[in-house]
Phi, psi and omega in degrees: 000325181299321180292340183268347187294319182293309177298326178296316180296322182294322182272334185279328181301309176292331177299315179294313185298313183285330174294322179301319181288311184294318178285329177297325177299320179285324178298318182270002183303321179304320179287321183297310184291327177294318180295328180273000179076025180256160179289154179304327181294347178297344174304325178298324177293321177298313178299321178295323178294319176299315178297320178298317178301320179292316178300317178302315182295317182295326176292324184267007186302327179299339178259001185245285186299313179297330181280316183278332193087149187298321183291314179294330177295320178294319178296316178297324179298318180298318180290322177296320179300320178295320177297314179299320179296321179300321178294318179296321183296344177296335181072006182263120187309315179297343177259332183299312186289318172299325177298319178295323177299315181295320178299317178295320178299313181296317180300318183293336181296339182289334186289298181295322180294314180295319179296322179296318180294314181295315183292335180275321191250351184249148179299133184297327183293347179252012186300318180303314179293313186291317179294325177290320177296316178302313180288343174294343175297336180293303178294332175298317175298321178297321178295318177298320179296318181293323183275306184284312184300309182289325179298312179291324180295320179294327183271323190232359181104159186293331180296317179295318179299314182289322179297321179297319179294327182290346178291333184299313178299326178296315178299319181296317180301319179295319182294328181288340179299328184263019176299150181303158185303323182300331179272323180290340179279355177280069186273166181289157181275345181211166180289142177283134178233119183301321183296339180295336179293340184254012178283115183297339179294343179295335181300330181284344187300312180299322178295321179294323179299314180289333176291319181279338180236072184299340179295345180272350192295315185289317180294327177293316179298320180295329182294338182296316179297317177299316183294326180296320178291308183295321179298319178293315182296310184292323183286325190245003187303301183290326178294319177299314182291322182276313183277319184276322184249353175079022179285154172290149183299322181296318177295316179299319178295322178293319177294320177298316179297320179297318178298318182289321177296319177297320177295320177302308180296321180295322180295322177296312182294319182295322179296316178297317180299319181297318179292326179291318179284332183076017180209137182261318184307320179299324179290321179294326176295319178296321180290338175296316175296322179297322179296317178296316179297326179297318179296320179295319178298317179296322179294330182272350184301144185219148182288353178274351180291144175293154183301325180299320179290320179301315180294322178297319181293314183290331174295316178297318179298319180299317180290320187281330190250345189225037178240007185275339194300312182296321179294321177300311181292324177294321179293320177298314179297323180293322183282339182267158172286159187302321183283349183252012185299315181298314182293319179295319180297314179296318182295313181290318184288338174307312183289326175301316182281344168298319176295318176299324183288315186281322189302312182301323180291317176297317180299317179298320178296319178294321178300315181297326183273321190227352178102166184295320185299316179295320180299315179293321180297317178293324180297334181296339181289331187300310184286344181295330177297336181296334181300318178284318182300312184284330175293317178296322179296321180293326180287000000 
């Protein structure tokens, strides 16, 4: 485990920083869209833009991580996230949405680059634990966004809250400069070319990856159901509580932070459990039921519930719906050859983030037509399909 601590720290630090910004944008979205004169459902468009940026990056990963090298890719991601945040802080709608796309692009860069570093420098027998710990940086960032972002926003406005969160990627970029030589020597195989990001042929790359690596298809398909639940929860949690149930933003932010902290602890425990059992699919099947149950709990939530019950429910939702990510990435890394981990991760996660991209917009449409409760109830159907997908994969 000692040998794994340094690579884990190198990949987890940007994971936390960029998650704080991307999730912080969604946490503060109710204030942002109101200030911009947009309807509350516009939060779905923001979530969709973040998802689109991530999908774009996973499609273009062949022109990014292999060219920059994994460490420089993480540094570039931190700087891009700051640029995207600056656009959002303008409060001007034509800049807000491109800013959200850039934030999503930057956030997605952490997955293939981080997986390449972990698979190269960390012991394989600890991958379940390490990949889950790395992905625990996502809810940790969400907790920081919920506590710091909403607290500052309530006192000083959403711009101050979001600007404070954006400082984390800058600090992270500076810290990566002093990474040991062994990591800095993981340089790209070719020169990076900006125009390559806009090559439409890149869209075919994830499909080609799954064609060449058929062993990834079932785990990739299963990730869609998980992503639909998590994408809906993360994008609409504070908006649902404030707009749908009438909660104060500070309470909604505290509940959001509690959900994320529970997810953080759950990802650590789930990773250790997976390494102890030596098998990931059975745990993912259990989490499929948890994801469906989480949506039902959210649909039943009521403003008459005591705060103690509200916190208990969101803690359960955090553990049940947002602890699958590390196991998914560890399984992808296990199924791929060592030299193909970055490409396999980008290819499989591309489809996961297509679900992240589409779901908030669909969810927003259902909310507009039938309300939040119906939207959450319908979302519960998505992860149930995983029971058959993952059972078949095990056979």
